[in-house]
Short mmCIF file of C-alpha atoms and ligand atoms in Angstrom, two decimals:
data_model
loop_
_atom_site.label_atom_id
_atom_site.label_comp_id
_atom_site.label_asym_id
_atom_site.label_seq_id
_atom_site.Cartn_x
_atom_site.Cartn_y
_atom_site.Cartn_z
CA UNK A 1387 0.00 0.00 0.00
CA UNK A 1388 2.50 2.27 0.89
CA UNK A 1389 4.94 0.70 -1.62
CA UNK A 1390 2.56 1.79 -4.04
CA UNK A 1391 1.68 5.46 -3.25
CA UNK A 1392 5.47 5.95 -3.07
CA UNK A 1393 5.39 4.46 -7.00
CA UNK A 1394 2.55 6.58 -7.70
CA UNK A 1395 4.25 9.77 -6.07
CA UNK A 1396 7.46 9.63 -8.06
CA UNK A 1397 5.77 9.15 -11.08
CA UNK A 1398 3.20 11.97 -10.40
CA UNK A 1399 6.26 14.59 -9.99
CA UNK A 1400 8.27 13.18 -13.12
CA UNK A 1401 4.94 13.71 -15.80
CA UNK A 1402 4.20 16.71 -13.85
CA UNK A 1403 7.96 18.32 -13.88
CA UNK A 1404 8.05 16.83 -18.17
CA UNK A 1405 5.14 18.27 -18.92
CA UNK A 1406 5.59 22.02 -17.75
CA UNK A 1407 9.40 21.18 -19.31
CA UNK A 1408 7.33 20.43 -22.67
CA UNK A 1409 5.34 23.29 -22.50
CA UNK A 1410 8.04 25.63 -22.28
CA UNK A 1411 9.82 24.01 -24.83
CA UNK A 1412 6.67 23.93 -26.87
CA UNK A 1413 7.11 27.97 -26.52
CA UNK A 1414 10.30 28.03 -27.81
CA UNK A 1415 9.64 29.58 -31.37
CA UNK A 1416 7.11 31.86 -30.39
CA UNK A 1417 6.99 35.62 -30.76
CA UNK A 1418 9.64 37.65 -28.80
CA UNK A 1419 7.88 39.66 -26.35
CA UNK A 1420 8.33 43.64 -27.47
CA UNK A 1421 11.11 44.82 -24.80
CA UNK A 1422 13.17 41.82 -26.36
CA UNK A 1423 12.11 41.86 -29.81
CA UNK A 1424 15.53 43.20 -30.92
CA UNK A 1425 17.59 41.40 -28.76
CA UNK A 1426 18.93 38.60 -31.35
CA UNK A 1427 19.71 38.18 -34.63
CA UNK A 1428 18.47 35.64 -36.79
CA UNK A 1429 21.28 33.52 -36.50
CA UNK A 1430 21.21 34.07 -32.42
CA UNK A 1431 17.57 33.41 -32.15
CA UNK A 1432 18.25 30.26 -34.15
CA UNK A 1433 21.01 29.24 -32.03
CA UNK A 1434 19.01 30.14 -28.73
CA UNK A 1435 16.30 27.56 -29.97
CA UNK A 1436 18.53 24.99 -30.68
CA UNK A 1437 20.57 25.28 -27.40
CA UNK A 1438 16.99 25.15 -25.46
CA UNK A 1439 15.72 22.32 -27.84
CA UNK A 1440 19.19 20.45 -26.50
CA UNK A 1441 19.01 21.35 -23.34
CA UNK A 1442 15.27 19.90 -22.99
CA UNK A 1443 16.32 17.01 -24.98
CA UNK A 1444 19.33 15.56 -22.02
CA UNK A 1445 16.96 16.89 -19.44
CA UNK A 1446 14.03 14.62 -20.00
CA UNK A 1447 16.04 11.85 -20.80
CA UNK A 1448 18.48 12.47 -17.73
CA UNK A 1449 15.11 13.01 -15.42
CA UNK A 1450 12.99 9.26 -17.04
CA UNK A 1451 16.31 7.34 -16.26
CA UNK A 1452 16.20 8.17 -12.41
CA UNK A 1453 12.72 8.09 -12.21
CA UNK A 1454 12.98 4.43 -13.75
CA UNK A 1455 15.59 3.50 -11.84
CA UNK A 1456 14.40 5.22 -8.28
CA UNK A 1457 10.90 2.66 -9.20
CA UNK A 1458 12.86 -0.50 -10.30
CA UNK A 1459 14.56 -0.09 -7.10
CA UNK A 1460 11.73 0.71 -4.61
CA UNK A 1461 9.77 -2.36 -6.59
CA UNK A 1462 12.58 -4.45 -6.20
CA UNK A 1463 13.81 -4.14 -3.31
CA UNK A 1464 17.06 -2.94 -4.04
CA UNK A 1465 17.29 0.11 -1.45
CA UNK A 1466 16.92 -2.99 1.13
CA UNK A 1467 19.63 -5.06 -0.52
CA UNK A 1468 21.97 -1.69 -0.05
CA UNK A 1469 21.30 -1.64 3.37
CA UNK A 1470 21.92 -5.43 4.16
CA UNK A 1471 25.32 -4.62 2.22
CA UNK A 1472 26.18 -1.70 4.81
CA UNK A 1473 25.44 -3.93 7.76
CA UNK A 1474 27.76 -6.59 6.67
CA UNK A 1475 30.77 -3.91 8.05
CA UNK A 1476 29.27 -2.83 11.20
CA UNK A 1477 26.70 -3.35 13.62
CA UNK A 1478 26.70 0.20 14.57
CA UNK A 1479 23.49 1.91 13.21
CA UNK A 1480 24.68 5.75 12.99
CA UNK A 1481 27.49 4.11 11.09
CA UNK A 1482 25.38 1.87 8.84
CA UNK A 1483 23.53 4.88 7.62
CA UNK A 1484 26.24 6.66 7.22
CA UNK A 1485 27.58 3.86 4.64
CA UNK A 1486 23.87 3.52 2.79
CA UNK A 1487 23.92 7.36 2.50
CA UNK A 1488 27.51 7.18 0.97
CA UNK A 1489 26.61 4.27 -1.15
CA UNK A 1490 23.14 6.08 -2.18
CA UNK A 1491 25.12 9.07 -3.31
CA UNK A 1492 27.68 7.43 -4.86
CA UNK A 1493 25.16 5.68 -7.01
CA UNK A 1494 22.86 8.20 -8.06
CA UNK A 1495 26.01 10.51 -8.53
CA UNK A 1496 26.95 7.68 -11.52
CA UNK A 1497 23.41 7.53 -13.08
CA UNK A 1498 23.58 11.79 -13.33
CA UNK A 1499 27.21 11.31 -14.42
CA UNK A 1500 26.74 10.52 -17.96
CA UNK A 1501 23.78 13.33 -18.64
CA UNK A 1502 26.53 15.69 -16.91
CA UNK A 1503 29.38 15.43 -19.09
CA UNK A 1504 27.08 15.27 -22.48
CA UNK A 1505 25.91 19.00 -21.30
CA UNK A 1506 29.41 20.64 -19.96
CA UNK A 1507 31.51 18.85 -22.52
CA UNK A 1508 29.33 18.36 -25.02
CA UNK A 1509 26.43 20.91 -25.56
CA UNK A 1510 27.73 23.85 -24.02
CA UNK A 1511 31.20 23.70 -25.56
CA UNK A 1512 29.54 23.00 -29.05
CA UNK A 1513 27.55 26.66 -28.04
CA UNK A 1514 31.18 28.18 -27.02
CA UNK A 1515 30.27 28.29 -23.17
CA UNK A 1516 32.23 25.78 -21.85
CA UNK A 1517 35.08 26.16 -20.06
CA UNK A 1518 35.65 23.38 -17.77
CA UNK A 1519 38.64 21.50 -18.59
CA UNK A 1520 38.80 17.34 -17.62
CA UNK A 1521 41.23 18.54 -14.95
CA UNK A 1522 39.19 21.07 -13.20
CA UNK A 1523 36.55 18.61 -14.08
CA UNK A 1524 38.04 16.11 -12.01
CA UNK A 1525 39.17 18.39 -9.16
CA UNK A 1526 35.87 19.49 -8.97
CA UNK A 1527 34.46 16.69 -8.56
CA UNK A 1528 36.93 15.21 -5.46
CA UNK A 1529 36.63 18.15 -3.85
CA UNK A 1530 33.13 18.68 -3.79
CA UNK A 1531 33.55 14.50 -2.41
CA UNK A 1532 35.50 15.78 0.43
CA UNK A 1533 33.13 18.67 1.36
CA UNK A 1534 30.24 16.34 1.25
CA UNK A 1535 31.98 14.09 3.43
CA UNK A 1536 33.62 15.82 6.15
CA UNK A 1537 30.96 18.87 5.86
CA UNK A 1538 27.81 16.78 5.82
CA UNK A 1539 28.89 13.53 6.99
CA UNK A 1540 29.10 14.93 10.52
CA UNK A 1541 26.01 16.80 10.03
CA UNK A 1542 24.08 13.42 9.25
CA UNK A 1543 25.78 11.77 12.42
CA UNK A 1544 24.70 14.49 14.77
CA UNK A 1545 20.77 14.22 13.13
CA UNK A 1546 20.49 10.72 13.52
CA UNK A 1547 22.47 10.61 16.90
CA UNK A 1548 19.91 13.25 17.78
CA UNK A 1549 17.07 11.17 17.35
CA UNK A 1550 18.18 8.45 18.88
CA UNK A 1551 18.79 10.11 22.15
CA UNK A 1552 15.79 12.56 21.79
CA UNK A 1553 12.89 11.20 19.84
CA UNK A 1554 10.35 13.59 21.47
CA UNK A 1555 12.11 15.96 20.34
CA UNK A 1556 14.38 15.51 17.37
CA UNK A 1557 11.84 18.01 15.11
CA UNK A 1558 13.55 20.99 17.28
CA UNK A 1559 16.57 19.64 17.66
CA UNK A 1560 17.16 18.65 13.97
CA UNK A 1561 16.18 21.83 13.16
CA UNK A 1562 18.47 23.68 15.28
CA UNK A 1563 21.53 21.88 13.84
CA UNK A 1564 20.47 22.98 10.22
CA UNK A 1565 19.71 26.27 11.72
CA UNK A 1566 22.75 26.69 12.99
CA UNK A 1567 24.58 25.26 10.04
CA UNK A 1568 23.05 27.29 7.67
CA UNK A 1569 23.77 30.51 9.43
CA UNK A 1570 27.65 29.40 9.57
CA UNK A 1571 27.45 28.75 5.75
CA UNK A 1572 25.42 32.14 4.90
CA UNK A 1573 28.31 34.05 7.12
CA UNK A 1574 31.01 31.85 5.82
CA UNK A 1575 30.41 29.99 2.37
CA UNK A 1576 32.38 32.29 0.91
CA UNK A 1577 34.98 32.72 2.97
CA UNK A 1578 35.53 29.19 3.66
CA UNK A 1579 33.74 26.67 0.65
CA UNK A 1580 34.04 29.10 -2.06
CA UNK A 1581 37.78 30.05 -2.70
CA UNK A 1582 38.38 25.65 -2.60
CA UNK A 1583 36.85 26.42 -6.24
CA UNK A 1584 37.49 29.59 -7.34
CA UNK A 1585 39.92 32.31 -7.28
CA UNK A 1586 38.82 35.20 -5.24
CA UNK A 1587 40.34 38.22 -5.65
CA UNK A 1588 40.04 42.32 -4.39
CA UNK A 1589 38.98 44.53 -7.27
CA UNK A 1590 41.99 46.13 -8.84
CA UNK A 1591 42.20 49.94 -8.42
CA UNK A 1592 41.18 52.00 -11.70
CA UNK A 1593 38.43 53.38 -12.95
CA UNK A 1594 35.38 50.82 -12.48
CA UNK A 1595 36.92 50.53 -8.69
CA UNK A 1596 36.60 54.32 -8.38
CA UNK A 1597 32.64 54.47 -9.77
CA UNK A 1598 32.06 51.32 -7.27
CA UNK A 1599 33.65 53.34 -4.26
CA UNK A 1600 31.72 56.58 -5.08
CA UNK A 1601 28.83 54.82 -5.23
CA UNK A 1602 28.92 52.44 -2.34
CA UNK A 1603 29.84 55.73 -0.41
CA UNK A 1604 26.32 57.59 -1.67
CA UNK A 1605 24.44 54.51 -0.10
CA UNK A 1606 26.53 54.38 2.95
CA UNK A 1607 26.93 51.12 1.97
CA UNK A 1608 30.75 49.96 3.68
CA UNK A 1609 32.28 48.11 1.03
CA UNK A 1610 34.24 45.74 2.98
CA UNK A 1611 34.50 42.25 1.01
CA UNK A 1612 33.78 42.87 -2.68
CA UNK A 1613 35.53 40.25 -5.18
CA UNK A 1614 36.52 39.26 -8.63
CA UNK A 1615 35.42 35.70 -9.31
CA UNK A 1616 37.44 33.41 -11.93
CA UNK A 1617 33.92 32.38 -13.00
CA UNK A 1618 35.63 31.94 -16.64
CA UNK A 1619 37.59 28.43 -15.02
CA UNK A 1620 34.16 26.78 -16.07
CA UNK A 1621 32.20 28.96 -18.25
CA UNK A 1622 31.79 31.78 -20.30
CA UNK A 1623 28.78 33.28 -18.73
CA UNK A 1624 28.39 36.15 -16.90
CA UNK A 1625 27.28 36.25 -13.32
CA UNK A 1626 27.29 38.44 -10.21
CA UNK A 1627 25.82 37.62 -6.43
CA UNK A 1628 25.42 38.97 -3.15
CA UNK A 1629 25.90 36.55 -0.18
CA UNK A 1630 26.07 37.01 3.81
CA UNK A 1631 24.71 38.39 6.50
CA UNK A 1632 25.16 41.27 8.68
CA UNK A 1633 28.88 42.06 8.65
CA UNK A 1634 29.95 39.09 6.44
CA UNK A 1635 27.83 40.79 3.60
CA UNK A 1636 29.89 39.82 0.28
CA UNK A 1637 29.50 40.83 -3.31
CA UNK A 1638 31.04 38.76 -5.80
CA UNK A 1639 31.34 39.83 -9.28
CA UNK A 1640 32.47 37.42 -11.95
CA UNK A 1641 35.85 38.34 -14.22
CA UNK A 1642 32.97 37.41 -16.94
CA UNK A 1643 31.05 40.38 -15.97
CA UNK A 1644 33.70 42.50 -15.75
CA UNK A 1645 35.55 41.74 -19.60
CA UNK A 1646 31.52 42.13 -20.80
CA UNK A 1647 30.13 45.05 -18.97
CA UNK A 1648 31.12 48.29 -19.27
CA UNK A 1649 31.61 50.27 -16.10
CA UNK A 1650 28.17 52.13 -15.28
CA UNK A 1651 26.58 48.59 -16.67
CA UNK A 1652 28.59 46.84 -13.91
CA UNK A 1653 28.19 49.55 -11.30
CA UNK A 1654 24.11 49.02 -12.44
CA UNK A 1655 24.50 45.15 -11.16
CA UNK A 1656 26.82 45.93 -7.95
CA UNK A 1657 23.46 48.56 -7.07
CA UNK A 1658 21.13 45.49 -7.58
CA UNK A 1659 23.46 43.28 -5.32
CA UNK A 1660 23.32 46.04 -3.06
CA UNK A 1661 19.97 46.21 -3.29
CA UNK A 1662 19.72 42.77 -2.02
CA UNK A 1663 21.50 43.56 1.02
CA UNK A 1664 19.67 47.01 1.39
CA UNK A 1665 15.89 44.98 1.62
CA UNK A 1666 17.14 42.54 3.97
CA UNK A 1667 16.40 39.84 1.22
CA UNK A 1668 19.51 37.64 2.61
CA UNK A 1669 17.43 37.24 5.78
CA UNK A 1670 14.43 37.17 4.57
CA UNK A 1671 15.68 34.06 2.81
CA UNK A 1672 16.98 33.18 5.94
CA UNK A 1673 13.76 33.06 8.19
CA UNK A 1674 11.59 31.61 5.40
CA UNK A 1675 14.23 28.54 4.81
CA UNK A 1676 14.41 27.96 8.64
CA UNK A 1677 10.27 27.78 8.84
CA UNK A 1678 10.52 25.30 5.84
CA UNK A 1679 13.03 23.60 7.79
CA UNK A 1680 11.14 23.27 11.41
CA UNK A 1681 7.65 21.90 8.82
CA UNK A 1682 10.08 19.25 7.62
CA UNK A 1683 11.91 18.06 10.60
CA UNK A 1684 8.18 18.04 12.63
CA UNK A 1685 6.84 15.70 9.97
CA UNK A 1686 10.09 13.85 9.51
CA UNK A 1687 10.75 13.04 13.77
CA UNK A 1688 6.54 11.89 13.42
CA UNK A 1689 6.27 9.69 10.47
CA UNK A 1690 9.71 8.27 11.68
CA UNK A 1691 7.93 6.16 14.44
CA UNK A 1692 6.29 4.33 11.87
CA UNK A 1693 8.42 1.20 10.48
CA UNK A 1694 5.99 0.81 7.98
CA UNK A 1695 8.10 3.34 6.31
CA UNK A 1696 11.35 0.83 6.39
CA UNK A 1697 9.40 -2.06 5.70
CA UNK A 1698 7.82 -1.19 3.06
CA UNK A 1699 11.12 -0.96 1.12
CA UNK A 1700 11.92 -4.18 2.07
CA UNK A 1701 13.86 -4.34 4.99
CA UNK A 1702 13.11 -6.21 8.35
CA UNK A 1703 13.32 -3.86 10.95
CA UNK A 1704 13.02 -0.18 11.17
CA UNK A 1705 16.26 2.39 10.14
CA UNK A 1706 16.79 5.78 10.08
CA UNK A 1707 18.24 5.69 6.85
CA UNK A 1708 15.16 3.78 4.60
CA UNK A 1709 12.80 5.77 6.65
CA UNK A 1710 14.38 8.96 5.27
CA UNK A 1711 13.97 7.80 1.78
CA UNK A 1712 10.74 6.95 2.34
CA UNK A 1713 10.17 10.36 3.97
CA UNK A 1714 11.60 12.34 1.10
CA UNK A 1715 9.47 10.80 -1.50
CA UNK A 1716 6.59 11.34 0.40
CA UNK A 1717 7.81 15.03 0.50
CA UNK A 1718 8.05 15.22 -2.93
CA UNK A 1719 4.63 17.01 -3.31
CA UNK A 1720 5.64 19.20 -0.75
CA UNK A 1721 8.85 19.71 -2.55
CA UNK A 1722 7.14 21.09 -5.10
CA UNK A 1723 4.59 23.14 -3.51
CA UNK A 1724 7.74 24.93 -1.54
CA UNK A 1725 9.68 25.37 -4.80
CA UNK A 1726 7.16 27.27 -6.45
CA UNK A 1727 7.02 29.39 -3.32
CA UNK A 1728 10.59 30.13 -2.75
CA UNK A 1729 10.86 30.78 -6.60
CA UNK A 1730 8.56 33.22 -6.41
CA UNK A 1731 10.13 35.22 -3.25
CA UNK A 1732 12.94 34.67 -4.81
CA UNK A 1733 11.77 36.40 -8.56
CA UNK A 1734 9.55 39.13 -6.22
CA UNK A 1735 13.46 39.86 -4.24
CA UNK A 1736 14.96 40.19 -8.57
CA UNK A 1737 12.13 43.09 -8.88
CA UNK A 1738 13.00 44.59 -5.88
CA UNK A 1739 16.74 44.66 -6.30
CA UNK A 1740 16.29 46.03 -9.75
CA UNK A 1741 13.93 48.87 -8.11
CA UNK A 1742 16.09 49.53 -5.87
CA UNK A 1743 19.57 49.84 -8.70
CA UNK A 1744 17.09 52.15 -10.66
CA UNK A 1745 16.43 54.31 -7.82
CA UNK A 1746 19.94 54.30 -6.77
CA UNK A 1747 21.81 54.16 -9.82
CA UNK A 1748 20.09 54.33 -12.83
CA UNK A 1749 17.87 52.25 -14.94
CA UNK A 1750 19.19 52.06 -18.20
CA UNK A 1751 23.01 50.60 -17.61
CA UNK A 1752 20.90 47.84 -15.94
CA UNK A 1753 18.80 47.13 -18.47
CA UNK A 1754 21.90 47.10 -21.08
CA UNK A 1755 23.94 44.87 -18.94
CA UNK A 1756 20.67 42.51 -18.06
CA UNK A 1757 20.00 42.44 -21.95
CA UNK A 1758 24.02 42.16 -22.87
CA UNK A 1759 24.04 39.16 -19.89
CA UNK A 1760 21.15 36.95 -21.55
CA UNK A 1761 21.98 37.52 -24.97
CA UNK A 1762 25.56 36.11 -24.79
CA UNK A 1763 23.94 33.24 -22.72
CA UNK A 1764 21.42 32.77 -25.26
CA UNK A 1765 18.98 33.02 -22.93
CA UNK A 1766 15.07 31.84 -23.82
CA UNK A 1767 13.27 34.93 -24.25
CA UNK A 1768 9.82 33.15 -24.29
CA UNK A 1769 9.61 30.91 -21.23
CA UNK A 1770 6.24 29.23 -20.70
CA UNK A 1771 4.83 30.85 -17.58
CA UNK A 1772 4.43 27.49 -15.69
CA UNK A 1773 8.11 26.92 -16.31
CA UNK A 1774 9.21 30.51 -14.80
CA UNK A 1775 7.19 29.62 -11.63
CA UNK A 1776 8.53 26.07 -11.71
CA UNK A 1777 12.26 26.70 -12.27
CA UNK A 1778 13.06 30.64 -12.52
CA UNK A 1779 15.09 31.93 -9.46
CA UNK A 1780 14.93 35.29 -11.63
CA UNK A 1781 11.98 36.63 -13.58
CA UNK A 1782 12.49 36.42 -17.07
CA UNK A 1783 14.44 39.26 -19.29
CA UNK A 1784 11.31 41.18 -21.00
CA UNK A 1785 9.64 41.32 -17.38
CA UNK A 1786 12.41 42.66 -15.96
CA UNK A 1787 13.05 45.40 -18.74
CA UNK A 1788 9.41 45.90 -18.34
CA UNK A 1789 9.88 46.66 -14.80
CA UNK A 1790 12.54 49.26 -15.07
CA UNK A 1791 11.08 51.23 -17.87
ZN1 ZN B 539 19.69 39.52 -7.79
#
């Protein structure tokens, strides 16, 4: 019974995530909205539509081959046989999740693997983006091993350690470790995880760090820990984000940015990073995530009492580990529902930090470094509504044009 609504459930996200994918991509050749309308050239446009049209392509196939493979192995029993495997090496639960986890990751990190080098090394090189090189492919991917394991391995002990000792209340004290967590990695992530990838360096005196200083000093903003990014290691896109909280507030701009941009264009995105900072959208992010996060560990430390939700994977007896699975897909809904929520504070924080770079700054740079940004990414200009609130972090180009007019 169980078994089956978990079936039903991963199947219901998969057609519902393809289908809003198809729609959009179904929108592909349609009519450029106005403020756009003279963004691309023929040749562009043509290329944008193909790049899309490949992108959807990997993307559906990448997304039915886990979904197939998530069912074959909840039907058969495999997530079971994985944990039998892990407790032929120890008796010692916290340690026997900690292998399934490792195992899990390792696996589904091989079934994404393949879809993952078609797009870096395949489609976006054959579209000029690509930058990453099978060496800082490979370091990459070790070091982003090691941060998973000594980062979140610990992490995962302390969860399940927690409910073990404190069933009653493992919903608050779950969520205080990924409370506090999360504010170490909002205050530190780039300080600490960040520069293991990239370069970061202090913008170099001249004249774009002069127009940055004069304007950081008309907002009173204290320009403390603003960086040039070697986003160009792995692609040729431009990019630019604000991170932190507080007095850890950090403004990276990509060397992309900078060799595309002109200055007031790049001044323009600093004021929307600014911006960002400015409307408290860091912590508004912040408290929202942590509510999320208290809703899932309260659900999570109840419908963990239940072994149904081991046995019904297959195993004998009850562990954290196959409950969590369970759990999660059970979430997936929920998943959702939250995504489209967070998307859209996230898309409502884009409008606000643009607002607040026109009313700063000045409109028009932003505009010609927003439209300069998307049309050397060959950006879609005509996303299918459904997709935006599905996927889009940032409202699309001709809204946000619209916007600063
Ligand atoms: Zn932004």
């Amino acid at each position: 019974m169980l078994l089956t609504a978990l079936v039903l459930i991963v199947l219901a996200v998969f057609i519902l995530e393809s289908f809003v994918d198809y729609l959009n991509q179904s929108r592909a050749t349609e009519a450029l909205p106005a403020e756009v309308a003279d963004l691309y050239d023929i040749t562009d446009r043509e290329r944008s539509i193909a790049y899309g049209a490949e992108r959807y392509r990997v993307g559906l196939y990448s997304s039915a081959i886990s979904t197939a493979i998530l069912i074959l192995a909840l039907t058969q029993g495999w997530l079971a046989k994985i944990d039998n495997w892990a407790r032929t090496f120890t008796s010692t639960p916290i340690l026997i999740s900690l292998l399934f986890i490792a195992a899990l990751s390792l696996i589904s990190w091989l079934i994404d693997l393949p879809f993952g080098l078609y797009s870096i090394f395949s489609i976006e090189a054959r579209y000029g983006f690509n930058k990453v090189t099978a060496k800082t492919f490979i370091a990459d991917t070790v070091k982003g091993a090691m941060v998973s394991v000594l980062i979140g391995g610990p992490i995962v002990a302390l969860v399940i350690w927690l409910y073990q000792s404190f069933e009653d209340r493992f919903w608050l004290y779950g969520w205080l470790v990924v409370a506090i967590f999360s504010l170490i990695m909002f205050m530190f992530g780039t300080r600490v995880i960040l520069p293991l990838f990239n370069k970061l360096e202090p913008l170099r005196d001249g004249e774009l760090k002069a127009a940055i200083n004069s304007y950081c000093h008309s907002q009173g903003y204290s320009l403390t820990r603003l960086f040039v990014m070697d986003g160009s290691k792995r692609s040729t896109k431009a990019n630019a984000f604000f991170s932190g909280l507080g007095r850890s507030k950090t403004i990276v701009l990509f060397d992309t940015l900078i060799e595309k941009l002109n200055t007031e264009e790049i001044v323009a995105v600093l004021a929307h990073e600014i911006g960002h900072y400015k409307r408290k959208h860091t912590l508004a992010i912040f408290v929202v995530s942590n509510i999320q996060t208290i809703v899932i560990f309260s659900l999570f430390g109840w419908l963990l009492g239940y072994s149904e939700l081991s046995t019904a994977l297959g195993a004998q007896e009850r562990s954290f580990h196959l409950s969590a699975v369970t759990f999660f897909i059970l979430l997936g809904p929920l998943q959702v529902f939250l995504g489209l929520i967070n998307n859209s504070l996230s898309r409502r924080n884009e409008f606000d930090a643009d607002s607040f770079a026109k009313s700063t700054y000045r409109a028009k740079p932003l505009a010609e470094g927003l439209r300069k940004i998307s049309k050397d990414a060959l950006s879609n200009l005509t996303p299918h509504p459904l997709y935006v609130a599905f996927h889009y972090t940032h409202p699309p180009l001709a809204q946000r044009l619209r916007a600063l007019k």
